[in-house]
Coordinates of C-alpha atoms in Angstrom, one line a residue:
X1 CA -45.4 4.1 4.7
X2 CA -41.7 2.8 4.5
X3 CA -40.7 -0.3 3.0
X4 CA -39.0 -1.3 5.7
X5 CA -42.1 -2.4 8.1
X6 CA -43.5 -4.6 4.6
X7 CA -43.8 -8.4 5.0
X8 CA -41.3 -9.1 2.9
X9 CA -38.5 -7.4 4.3
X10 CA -39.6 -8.9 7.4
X11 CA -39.1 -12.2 6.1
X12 CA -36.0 -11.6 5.1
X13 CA -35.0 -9.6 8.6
X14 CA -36.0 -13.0 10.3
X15 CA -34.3 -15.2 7.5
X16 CA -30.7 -12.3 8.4
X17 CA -30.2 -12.6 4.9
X18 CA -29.8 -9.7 2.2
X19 CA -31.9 -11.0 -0.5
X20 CA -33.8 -14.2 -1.1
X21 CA -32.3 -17.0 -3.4
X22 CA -35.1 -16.7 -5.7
X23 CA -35.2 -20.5 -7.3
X24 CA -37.0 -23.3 -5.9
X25 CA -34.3 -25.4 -6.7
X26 CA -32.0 -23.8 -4.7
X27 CA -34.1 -22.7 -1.7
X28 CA -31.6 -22.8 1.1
X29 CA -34.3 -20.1 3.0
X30 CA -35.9 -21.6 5.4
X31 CA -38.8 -19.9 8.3
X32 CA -39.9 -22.3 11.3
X33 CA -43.5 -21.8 12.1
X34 CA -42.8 -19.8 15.0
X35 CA -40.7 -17.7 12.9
X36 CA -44.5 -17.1 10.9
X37 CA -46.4 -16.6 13.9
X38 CA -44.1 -13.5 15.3
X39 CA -44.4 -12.3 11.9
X40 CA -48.1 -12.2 11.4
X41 CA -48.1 -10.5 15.5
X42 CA -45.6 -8.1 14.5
X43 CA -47.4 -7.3 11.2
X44 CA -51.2 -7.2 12.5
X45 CA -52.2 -4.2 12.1
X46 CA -50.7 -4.2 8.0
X47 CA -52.2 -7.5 7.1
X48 CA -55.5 -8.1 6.6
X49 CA -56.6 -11.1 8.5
X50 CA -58.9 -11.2 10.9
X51 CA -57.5 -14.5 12.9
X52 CA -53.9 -15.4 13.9
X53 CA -54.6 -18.4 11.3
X54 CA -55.2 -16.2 8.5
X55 CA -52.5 -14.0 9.1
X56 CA -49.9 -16.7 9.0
X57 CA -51.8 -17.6 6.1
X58 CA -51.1 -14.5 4.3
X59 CA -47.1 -14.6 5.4
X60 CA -47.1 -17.7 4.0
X61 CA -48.4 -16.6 0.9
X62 CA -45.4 -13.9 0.4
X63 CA -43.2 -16.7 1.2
X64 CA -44.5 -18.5 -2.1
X65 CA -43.3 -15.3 -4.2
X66 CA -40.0 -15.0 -2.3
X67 CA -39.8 -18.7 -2.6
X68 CA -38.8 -19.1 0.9
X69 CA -39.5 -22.9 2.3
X70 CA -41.7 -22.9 5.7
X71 CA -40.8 -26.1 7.9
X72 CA -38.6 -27.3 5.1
X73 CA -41.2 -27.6 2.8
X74 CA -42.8 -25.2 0.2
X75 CA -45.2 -22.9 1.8
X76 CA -48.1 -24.0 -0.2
X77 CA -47.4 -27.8 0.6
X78 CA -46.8 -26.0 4.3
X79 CA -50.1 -24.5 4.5
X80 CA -52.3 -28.1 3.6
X81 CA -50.4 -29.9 6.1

């Protein structure tokens, strides 16, 4: 399996950055909800979710340890909105 079809280089292929910031602080990455959804179509088959909801759910999740803001907003304050 190549690294290169992983979530997070996904992520960061949709971001068109290099590498992610890393600090919360400075989170200048930011995904759109759409930007999620294409991500957890593209990435069905590798995640493990049974529903479109829970994939997003787990994209979200990788953008918590990239620290990578969904909607402008962490990703954890993302997913109970």
């Amino acid at each position: 399996m190549s690294a290169r079809n992983e979530t997070p280089h996904k992520i960061i292929q949709s971001l068109g950055k290099k590498k992610c910031n890393g600090s919360w602080e400075e989170a200048t990455e930011n995904l759109t909800m759409e930007q999620v959804k294409k991500l957890a179509e593209d990435q069905k088959d590798r995640l493990t979710g049974a529903t479109l909801y829970a994939r997003c759910r787990e994209v979200m999740g990788t953008c918590v340890s990239m620290r990578v803001n969904v909607e402008g907003m962490s990703p954890k304050d993302a997913l109970s909105a």
